XYZ file of N, CA and C in Angstrom:
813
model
N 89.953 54.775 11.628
C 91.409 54.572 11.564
C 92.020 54.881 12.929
N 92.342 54.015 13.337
C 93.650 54.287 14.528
C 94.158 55.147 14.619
N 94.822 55.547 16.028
C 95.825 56.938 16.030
C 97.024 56.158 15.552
N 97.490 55.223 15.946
C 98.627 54.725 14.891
C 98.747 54.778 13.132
N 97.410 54.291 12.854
C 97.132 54.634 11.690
C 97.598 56.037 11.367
N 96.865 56.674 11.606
C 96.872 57.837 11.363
C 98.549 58.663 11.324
N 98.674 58.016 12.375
C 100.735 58.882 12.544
C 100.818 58.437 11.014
N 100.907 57.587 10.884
C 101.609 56.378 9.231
C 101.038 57.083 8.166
N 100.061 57.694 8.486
C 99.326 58.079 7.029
C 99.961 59.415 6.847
N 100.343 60.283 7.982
C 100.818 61.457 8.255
C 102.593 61.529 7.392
N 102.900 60.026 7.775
C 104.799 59.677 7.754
C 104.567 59.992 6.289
N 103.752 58.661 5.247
C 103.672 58.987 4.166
C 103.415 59.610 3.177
N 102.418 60.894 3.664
C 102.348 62.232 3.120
C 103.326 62.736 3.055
N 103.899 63.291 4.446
C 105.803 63.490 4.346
C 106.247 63.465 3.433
N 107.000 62.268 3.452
C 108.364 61.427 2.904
C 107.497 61.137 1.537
N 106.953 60.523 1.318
C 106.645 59.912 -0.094
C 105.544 60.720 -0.712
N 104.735 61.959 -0.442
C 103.845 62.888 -0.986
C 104.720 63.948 -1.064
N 104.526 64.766 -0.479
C 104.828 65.935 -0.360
C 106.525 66.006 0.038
N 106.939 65.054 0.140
C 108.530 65.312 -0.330
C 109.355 63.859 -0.815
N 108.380 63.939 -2.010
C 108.859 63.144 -3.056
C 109.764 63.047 -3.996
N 110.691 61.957 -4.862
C 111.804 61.995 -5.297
C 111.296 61.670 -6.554
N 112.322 62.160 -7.630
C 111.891 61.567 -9.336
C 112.283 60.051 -9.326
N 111.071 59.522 -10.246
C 111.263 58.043 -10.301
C 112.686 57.436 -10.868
N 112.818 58.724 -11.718
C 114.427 58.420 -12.769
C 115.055 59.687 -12.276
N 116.412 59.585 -13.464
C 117.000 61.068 -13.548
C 115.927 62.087 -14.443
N 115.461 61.226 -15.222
C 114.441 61.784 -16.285
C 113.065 62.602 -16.066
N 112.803 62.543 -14.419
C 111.901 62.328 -13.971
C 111.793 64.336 -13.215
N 111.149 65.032 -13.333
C 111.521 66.516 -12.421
C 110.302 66.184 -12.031
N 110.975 66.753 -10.359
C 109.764 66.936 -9.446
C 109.613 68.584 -8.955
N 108.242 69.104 -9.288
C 108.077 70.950 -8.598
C 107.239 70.488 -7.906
N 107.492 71.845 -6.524
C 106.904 71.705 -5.843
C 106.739 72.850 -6.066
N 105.229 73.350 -5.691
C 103.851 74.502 -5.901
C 103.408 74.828 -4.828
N 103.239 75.661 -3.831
C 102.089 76.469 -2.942
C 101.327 75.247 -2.769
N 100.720 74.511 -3.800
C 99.256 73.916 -3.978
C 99.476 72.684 -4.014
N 100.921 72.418 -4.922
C 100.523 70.479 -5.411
C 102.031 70.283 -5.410
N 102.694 69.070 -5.407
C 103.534 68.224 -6.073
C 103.352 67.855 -6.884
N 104.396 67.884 -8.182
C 104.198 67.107 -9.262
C 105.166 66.713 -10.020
N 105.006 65.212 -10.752
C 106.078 64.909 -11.588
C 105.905 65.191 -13.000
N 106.919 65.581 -13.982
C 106.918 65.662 -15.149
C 107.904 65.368 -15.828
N 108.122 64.933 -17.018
C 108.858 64.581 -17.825
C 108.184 63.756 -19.485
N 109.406 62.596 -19.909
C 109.113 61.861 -21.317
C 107.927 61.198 -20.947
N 107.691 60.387 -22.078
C 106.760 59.103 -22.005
C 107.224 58.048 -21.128
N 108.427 58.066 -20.918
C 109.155 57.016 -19.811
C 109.170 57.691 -18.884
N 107.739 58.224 -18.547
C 108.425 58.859 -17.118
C 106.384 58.684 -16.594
N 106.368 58.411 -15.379
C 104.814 58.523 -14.874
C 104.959 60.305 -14.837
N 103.562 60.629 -15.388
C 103.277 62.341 -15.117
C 102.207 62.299 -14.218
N 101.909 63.097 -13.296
C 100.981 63.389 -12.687
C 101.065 63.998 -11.031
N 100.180 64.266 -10.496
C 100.256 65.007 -9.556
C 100.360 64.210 -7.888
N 101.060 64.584 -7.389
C 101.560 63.454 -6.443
C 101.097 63.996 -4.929
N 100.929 64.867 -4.568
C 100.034 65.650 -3.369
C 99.603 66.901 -3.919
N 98.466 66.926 -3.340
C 97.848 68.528 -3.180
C 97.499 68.815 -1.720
N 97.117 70.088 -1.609
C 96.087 70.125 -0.378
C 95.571 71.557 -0.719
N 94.502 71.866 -1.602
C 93.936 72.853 -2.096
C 92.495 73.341 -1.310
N 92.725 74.775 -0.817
C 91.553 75.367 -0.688
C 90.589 75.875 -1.630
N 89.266 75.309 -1.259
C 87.926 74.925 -1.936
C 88.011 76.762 -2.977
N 88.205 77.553 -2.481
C 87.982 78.657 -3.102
C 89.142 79.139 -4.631
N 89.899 78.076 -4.397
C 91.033 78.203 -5.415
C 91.463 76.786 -5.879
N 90.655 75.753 -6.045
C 90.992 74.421 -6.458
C 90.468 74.526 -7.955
N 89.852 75.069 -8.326
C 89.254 74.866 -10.018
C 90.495 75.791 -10.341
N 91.157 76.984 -10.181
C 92.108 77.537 -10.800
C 93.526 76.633 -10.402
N 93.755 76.080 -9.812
C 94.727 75.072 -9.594
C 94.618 73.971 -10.432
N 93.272 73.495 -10.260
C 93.405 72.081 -11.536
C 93.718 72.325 -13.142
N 93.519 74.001 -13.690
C 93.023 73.957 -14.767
C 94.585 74.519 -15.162
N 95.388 75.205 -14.117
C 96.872 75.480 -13.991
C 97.902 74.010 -14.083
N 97.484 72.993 -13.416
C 97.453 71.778 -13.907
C 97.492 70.756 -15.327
N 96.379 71.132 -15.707
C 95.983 71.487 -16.981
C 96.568 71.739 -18.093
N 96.710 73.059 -18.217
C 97.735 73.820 -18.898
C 98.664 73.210 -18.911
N 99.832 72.887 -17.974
C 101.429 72.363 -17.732
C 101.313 71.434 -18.288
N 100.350 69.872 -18.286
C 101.144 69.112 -19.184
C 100.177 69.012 -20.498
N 99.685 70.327 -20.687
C 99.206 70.457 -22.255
C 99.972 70.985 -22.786
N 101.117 72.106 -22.275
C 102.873 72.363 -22.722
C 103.166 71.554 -22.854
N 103.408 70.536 -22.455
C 104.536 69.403 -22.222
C 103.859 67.876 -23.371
N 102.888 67.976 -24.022
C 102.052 67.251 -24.532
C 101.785 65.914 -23.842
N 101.790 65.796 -22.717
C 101.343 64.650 -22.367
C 100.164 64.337 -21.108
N 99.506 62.971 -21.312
C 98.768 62.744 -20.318
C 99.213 62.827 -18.832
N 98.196 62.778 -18.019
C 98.836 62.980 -16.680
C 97.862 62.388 -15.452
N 97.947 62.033 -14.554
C 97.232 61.480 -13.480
C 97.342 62.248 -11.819
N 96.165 62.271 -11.851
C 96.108 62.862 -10.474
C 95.361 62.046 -9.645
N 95.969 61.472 -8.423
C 95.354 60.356 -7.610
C 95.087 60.955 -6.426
N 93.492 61.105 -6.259
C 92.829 61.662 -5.214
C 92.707 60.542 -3.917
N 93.546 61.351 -2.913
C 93.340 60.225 -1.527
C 92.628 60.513 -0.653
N 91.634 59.823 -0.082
C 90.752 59.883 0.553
C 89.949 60.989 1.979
N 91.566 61.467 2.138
C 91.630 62.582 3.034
C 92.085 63.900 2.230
N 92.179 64.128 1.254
C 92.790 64.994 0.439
C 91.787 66.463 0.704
N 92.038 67.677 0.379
C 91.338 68.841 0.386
C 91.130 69.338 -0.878
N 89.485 69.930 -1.357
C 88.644 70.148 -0.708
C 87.746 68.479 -0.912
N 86.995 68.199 -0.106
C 86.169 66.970 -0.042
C 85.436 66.734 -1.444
N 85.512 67.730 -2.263
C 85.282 67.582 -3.238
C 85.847 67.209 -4.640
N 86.735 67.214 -4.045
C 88.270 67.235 -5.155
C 87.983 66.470 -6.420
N 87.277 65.348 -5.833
C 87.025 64.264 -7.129
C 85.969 64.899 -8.245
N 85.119 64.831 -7.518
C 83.785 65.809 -8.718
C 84.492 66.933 -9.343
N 85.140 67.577 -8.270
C 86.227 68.998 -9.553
C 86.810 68.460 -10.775
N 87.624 67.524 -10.161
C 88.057 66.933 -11.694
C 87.746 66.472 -12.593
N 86.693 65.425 -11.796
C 85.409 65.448 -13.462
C 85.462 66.405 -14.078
N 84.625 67.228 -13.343
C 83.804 68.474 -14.126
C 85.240 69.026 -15.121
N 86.610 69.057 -14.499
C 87.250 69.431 -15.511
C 87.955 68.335 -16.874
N 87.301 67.632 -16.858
C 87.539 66.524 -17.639
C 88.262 65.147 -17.319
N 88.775 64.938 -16.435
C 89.291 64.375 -16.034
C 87.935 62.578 -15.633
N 88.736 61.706 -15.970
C 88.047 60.112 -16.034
C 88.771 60.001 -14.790
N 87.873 58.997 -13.571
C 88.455 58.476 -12.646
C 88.612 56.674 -12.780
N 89.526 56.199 -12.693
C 89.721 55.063 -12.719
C 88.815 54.704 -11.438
N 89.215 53.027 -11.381
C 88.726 52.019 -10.083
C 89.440 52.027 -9.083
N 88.745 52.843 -7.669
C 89.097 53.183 -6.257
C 90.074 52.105 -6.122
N 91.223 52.458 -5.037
C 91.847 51.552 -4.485
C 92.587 51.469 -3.362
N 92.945 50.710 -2.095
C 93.214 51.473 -0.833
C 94.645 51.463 -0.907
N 95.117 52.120 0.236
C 96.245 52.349 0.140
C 96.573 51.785 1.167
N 97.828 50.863 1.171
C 97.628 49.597 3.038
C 99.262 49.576 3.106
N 99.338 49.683 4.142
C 100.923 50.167 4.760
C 101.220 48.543 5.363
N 102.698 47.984 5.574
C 102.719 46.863 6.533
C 104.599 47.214 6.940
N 104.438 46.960 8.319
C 106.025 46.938 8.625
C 106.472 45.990 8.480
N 107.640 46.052 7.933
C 108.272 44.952 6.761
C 108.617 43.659 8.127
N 109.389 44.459 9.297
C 109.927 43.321 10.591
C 108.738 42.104 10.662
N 107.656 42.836 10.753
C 106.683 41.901 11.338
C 105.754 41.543 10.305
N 106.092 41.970 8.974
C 105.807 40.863 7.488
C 106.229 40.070 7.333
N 107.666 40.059 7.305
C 108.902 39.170 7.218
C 108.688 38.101 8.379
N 108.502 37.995 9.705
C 108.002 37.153 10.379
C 107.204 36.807 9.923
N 106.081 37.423 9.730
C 105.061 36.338 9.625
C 104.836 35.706 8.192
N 105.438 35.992 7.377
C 105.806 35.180 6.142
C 106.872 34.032 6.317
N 107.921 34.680 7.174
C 109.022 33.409 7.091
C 108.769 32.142 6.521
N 107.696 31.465 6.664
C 108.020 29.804 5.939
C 107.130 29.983 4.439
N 107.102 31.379 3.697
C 106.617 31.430 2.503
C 107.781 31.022 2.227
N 107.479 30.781 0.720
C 108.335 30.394 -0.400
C 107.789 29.977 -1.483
N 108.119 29.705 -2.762
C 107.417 29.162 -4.104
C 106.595 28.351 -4.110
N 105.421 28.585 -4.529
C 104.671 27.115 -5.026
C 105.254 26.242 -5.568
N 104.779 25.117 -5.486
C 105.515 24.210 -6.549
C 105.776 24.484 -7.814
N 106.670 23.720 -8.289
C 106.347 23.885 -9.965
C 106.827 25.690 -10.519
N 106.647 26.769 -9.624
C 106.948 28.168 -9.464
C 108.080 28.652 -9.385
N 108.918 28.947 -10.015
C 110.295 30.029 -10.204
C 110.015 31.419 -9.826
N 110.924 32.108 -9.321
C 110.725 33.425 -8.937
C 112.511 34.256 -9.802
N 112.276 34.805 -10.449
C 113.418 35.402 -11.254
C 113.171 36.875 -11.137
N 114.010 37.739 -11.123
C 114.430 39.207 -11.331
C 114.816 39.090 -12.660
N 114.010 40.491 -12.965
C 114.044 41.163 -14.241
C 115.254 42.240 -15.000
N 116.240 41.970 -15.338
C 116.770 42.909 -15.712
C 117.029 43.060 -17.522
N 116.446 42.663 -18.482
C 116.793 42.801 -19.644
C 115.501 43.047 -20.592
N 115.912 43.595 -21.765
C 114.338 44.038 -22.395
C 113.651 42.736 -22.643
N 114.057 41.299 -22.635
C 113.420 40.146 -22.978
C 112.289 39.895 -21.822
N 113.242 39.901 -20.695
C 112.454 39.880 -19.294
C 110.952 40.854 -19.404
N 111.529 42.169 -19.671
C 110.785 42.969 -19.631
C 109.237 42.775 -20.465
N 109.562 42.417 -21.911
C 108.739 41.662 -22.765
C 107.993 41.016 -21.908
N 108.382 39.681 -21.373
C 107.114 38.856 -21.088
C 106.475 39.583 -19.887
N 107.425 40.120 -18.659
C 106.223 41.197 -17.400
C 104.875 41.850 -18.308
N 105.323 42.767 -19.573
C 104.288 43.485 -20.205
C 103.107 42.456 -20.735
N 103.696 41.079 -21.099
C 102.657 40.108 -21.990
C 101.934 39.586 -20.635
N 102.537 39.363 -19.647
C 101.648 38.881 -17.950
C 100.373 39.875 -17.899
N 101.189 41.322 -17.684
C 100.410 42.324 -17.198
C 99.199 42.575 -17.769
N 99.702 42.305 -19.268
C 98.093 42.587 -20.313
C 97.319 41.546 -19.875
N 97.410 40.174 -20.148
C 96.879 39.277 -20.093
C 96.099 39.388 -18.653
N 96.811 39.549 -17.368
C 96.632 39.497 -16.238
C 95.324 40.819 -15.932
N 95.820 42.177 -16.417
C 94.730 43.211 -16.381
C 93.764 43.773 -17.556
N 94.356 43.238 -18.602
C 93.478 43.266 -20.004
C 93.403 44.623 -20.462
N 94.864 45.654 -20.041
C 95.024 46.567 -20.677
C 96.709 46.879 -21.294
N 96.464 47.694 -22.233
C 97.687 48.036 -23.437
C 98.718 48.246 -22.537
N 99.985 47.259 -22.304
C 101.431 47.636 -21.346
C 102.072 48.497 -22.366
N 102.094 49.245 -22.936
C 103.352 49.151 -24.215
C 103.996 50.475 -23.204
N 103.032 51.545 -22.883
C 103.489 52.709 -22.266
C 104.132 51.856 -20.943
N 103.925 51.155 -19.838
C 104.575 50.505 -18.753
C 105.840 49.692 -19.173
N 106.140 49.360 -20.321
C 106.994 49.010 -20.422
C 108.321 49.686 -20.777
N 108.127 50.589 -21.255
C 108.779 51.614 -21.479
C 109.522 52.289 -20.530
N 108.254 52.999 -19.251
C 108.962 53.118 -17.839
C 109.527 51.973 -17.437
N 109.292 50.758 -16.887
C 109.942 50.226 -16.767
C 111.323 49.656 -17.289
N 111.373 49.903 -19.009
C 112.828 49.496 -19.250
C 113.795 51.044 -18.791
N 113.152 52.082 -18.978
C 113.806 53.384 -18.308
C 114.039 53.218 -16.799
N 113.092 53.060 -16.380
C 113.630 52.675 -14.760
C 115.106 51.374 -14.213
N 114.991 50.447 -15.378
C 115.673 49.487 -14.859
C 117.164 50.231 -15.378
N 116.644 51.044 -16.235
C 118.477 51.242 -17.083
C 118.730 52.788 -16.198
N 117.986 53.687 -15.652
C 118.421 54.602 -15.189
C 118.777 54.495 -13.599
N 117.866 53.609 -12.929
C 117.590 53.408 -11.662
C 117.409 52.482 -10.840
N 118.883 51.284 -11.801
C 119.097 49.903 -11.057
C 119.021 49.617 -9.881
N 119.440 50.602 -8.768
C 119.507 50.051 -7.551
C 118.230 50.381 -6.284
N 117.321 50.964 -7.346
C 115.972 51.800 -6.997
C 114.710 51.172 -7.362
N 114.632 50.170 -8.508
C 113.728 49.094 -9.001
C 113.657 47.884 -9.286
N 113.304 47.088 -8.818
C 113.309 45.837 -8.971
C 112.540 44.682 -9.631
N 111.883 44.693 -10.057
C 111.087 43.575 -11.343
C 111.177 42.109 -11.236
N 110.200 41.562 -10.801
C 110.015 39.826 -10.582
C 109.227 39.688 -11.407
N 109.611 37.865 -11.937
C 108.631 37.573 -12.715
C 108.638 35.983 -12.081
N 107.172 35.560 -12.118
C 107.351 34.290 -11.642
C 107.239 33.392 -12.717
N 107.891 32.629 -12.961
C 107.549 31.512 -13.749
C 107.176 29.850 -13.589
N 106.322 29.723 -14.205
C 106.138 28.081 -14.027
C 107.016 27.029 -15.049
N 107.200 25.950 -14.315
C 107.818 25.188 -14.992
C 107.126 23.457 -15.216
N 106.417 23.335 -16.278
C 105.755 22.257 -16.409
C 105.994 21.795 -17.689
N 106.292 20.287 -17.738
C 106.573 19.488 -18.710
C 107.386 19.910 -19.514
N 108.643 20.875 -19.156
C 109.672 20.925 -19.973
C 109.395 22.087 -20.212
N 108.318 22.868 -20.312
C 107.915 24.177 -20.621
C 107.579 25.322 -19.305
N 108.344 26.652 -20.030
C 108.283 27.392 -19.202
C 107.242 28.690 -19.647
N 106.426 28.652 -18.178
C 105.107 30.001 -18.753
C 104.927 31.312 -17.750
N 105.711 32.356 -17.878
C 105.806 33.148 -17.002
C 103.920 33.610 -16.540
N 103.891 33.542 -15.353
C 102.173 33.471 -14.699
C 102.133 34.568 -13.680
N 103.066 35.410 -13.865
C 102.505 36.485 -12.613
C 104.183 37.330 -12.914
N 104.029 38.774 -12.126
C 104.960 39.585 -12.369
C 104.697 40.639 -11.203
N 105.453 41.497 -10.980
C 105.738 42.326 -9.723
C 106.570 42.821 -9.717
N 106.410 44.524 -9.308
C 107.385 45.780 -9.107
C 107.670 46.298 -7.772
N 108.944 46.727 -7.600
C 109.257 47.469 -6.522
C 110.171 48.594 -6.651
N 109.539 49.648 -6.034
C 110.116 50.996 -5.806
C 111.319 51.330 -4.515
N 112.057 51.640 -4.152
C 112.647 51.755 -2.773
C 113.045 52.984 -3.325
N 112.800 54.038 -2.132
C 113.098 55.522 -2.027
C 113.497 55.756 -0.828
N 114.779 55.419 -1.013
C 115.904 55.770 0.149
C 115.505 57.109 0.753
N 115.648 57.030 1.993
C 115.934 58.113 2.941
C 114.450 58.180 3.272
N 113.237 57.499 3.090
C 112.119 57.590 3.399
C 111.361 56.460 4.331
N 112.344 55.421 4.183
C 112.116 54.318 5.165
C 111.008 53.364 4.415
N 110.339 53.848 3.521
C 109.105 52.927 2.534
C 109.985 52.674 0.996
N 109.106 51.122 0.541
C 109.323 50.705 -0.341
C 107.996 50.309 -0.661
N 107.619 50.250 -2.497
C 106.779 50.560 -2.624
C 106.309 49.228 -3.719
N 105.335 48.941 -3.368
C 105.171 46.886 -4.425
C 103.735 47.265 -5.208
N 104.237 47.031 -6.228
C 103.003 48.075 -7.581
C 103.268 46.492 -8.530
N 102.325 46.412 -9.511
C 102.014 45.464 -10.148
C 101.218 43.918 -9.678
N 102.232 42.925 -9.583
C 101.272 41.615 -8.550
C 100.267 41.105 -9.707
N 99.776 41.195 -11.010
C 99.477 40.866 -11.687
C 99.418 39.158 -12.135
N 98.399 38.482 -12.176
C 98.677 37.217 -12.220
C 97.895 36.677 -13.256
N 98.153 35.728 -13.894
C 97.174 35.201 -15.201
C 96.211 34.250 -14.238
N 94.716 34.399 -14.837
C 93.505 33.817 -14.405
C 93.728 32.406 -14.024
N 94.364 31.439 -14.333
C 94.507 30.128 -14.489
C 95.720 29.848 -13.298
N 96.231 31.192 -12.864
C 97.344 30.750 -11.900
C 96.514 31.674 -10.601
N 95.832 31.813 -10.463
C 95.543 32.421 -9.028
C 94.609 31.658 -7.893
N 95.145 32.337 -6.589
C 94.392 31.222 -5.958
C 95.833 29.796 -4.840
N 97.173 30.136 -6.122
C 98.052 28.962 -5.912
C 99.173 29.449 -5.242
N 98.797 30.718 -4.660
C 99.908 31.398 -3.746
C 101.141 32.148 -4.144
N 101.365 32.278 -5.627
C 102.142 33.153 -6.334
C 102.303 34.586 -5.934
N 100.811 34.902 -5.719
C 101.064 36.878 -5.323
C 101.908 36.913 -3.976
N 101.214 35.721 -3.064
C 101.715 35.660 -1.698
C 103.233 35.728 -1.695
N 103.382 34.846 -2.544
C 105.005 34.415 -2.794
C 106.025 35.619 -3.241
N 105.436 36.352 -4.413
C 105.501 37.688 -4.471
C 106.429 38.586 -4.023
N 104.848 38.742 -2.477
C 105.364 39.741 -1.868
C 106.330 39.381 -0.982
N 106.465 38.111 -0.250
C 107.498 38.007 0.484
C 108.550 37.999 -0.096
N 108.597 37.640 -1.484
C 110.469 38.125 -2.000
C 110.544 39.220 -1.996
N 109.758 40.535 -2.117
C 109.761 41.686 -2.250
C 110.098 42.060 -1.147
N 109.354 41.404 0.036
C 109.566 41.777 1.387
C 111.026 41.914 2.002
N 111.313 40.589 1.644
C 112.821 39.965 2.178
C 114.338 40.776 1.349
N 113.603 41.326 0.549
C 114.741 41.943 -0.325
C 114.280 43.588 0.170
N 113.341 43.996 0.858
C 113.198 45.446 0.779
C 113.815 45.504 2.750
N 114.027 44.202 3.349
C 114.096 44.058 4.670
C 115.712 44.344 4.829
N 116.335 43.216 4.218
C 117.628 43.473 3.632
C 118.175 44.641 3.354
N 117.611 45.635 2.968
C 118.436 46.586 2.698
C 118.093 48.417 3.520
N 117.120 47.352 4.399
C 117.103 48.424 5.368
C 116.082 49.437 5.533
N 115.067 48.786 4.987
C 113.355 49.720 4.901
C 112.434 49.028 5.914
N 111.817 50.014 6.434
C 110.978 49.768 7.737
C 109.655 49.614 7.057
N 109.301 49.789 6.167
C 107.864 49.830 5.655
C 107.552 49.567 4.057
N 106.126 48.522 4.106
C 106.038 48.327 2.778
C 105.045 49.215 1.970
N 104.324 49.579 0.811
C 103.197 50.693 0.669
C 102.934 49.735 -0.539
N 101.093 49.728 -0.535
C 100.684 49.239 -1.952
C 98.979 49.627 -2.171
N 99.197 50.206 -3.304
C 97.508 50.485 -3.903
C 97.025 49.290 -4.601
N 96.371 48.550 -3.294
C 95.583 47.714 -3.486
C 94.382 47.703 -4.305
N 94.149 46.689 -5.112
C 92.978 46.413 -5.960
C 91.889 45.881 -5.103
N 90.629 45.396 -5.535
C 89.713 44.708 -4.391
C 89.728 43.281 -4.124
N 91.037 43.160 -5.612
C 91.242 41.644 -5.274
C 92.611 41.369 -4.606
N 93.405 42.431 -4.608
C 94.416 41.756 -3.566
C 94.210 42.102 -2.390
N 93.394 43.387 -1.653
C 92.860 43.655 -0.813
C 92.860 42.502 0.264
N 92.040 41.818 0.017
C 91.909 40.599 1.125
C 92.931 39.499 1.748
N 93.673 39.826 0.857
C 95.010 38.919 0.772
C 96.411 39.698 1.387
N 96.639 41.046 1.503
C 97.083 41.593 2.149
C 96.979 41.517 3.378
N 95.317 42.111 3.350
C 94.949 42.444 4.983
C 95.215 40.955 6.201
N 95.027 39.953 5.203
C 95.473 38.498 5.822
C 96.654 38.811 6.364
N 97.907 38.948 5.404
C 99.166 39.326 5.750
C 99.844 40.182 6.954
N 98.576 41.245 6.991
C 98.892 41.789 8.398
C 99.084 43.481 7.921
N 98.969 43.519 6.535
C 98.707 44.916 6.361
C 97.501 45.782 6.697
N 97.776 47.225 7.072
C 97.242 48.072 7.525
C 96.349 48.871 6.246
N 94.894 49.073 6.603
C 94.452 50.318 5.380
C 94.273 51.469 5.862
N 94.706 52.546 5.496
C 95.171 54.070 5.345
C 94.101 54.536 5.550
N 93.802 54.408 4.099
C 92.783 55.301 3.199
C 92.562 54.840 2.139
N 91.497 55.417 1.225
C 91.370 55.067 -0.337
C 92.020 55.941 -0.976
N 91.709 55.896 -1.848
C 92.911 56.360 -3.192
C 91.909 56.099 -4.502
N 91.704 57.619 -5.155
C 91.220 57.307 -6.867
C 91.843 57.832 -7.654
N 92.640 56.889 -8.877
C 93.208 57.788 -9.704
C 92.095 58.209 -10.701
N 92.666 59.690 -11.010
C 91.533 60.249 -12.588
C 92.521 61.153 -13.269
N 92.509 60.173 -14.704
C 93.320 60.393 -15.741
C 92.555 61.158 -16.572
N 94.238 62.208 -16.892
C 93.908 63.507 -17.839
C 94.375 62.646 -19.217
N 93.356 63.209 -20.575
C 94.356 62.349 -21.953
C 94.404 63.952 -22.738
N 95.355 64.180 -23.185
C 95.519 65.343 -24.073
C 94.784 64.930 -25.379
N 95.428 64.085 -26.007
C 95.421 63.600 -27.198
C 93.864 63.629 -27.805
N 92.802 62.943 -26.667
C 91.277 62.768 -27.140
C 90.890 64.137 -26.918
N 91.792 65.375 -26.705
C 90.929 66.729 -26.250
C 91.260 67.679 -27.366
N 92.640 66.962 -28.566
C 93.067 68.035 -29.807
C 92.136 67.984 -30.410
C-alpha cells in the first residue's frame, strides 16, 4: 500500500471508525478504552465499529462485548480490518463463537476524479434509475437484494425503512429499473450513507439480478451515487467490496485499503 494509501486509511479510521456517528437517532454510539460501538433496535445495525486491542486483554474485551448485546438481546457484528490489533483478532473470535462471513476489501475513490472519469456514464438502455423513498420502493430493493444475494432482506429492510424515515437527508436508496414491453422489472438496487463533517460517503448494496449483469447497471449505479455525493460536497467515496464488484471498481479508479471480515455474533442460536 502506498504512503498515500496509507494517509486515507489513517483519515478513515478517524472520521468514520473511531469517531463515528449513529446511523439514526435510534442508533447510540460508546466509545470504550478498547472499541467503538453501535447499539440499539432491530432497525438499527449493532456491532462493533473499531477496536485496537492489546493481545493480553482482547479475549476479556470480546467476551465484555459479548455480554452487552446479550443485555440488549440482539445479534451483533464485528468487522475485522485487515490492519486491526492483535493479528489475531479473527481466530479470537471464532474461538469465542463468533462465524466470519466472506472477506471483503475496503476501496476508497475521490469522488472529483470519479466524477470525471465517469462523466459520459449514464443508463443503459431500456434502464431507469429512481430514488427510493416509500415502503413500496422499499419492498421491491428487499425483493432485488434477495434475489440478487440469495439471503433473507426482511431485517435490511427494516433499517432501511428506519433510515429513510429518521435520516432523510443522510440516506439515499436507488433502484434501477428496466423497462421492456410495457413492463417494468426493477434489476438492481443501491445504498448510500453521507456522514457529514467527515468528507466520506459511503455506497453499500449494488446488488443486481443474474440476468442483468454484465449491462452496466452497477456502473451506472455508482455514478448517480457519485454525482449526487459530489453535489453536496464530499471528497470521498468508501465501499466493502465483494470479489465481484472488486474488479469493476478498481477499473473505475478506486483505491484498495485493506481487507475487511465481518464475523457475526447470533444470540438467539446460543439460548
Amino acid at each position: 500500500m502506498s504512503t498515500d494509501h496509507e494517509t486515507l486509511l489513517a483519515l478513515l479510521d478517524s472520521r468514520m471508525r473511531r469517531g463515528a456517528g449513529g446511523e439514526t437517532p435510534a442508533a447510540r454510539i460508546e466509545h470504550t478504552p478498547a472499541v467503538v460501538r453501535q447499539s440499539g433496535p432491530d432497525s438499527v445495525w449493532n456491532g462493533i465499529i473499531w477496536s485496537d486491542l492489546d493481545a493480553a486483554v482482547a479475549d476479556e474485551v470480546i467476551a465484555e462485548q459479548v455480554r452487552h448485546y446479550a443485555g440488549l438481546g440482539q445479534d451483533f457484528e464485528w468487522t475485522v480490518y485487515g490492519h486491526d490489533r492483535p493479528a489475531d483478532l479473527g481466530d479470537r473470535l471464532t474461538a469465542a463463537g463468533f462465524t466470519p462471513d466472506e472477506p471483503e476489501t475496503l476501496m476508497v475513490a475521490d469522488i472529483a476524479d470519479l466524477t470525471r472519469r465517469m462523466a459520459g456514464t449514464g443508463e443503459p438502455a431500456g434502464i431507469e434509475l429512481r430514488e427510493v423513498t416509500d415502503e413500496a420502493g422499499v419492498a421491491q430493493v428487499v425483493a432485488v437484494h434477495e434475489e440478487a444475494f440469495g439471503t433473507d432482506g426482511t431485517r435490511l429492510g427494516r433499517r432501511i425503512l428506519a433510515q429513510l424515515e429518521e435520516s432523510p437527508d443522510t440516506f439515499k436508496v436507488h433502484l434501477a429499473v428496466a423497462h421492456h414491453e410495457g413492463r417494468e422489472t426493477p434489476v438492481s438496487s443501491a445504498r448510500m450513507e453521507l456522514h457529514p463533517g467527515t468528507g466520506f460517503a459511503g455506497l453499500w448494496g449494488g446488488g443486481t439480478l443474474t440476468a442483468w449483469r454484465g449491462r452496466g447497471v452497477y456502473r451506472a449505479l455508482v455514478a448517480h451515487r457519485a454525482r449526487i455525493a459530489a453535489g453536496l460536497g464530499y471528497q470521498y467515496l468508501r465501499v466493502d467490496a465483494s470479489d465481484q464488484s472488486r474488479p469493476i471498481l478498481e477499473r473505475l479508479g478506486f483505491a484498495v485499503l485493506t481487507t475487511m471480515t465481518p464475523y457475526q455474533y447470533e444470540q438467539r442460536s446460543r439460548s
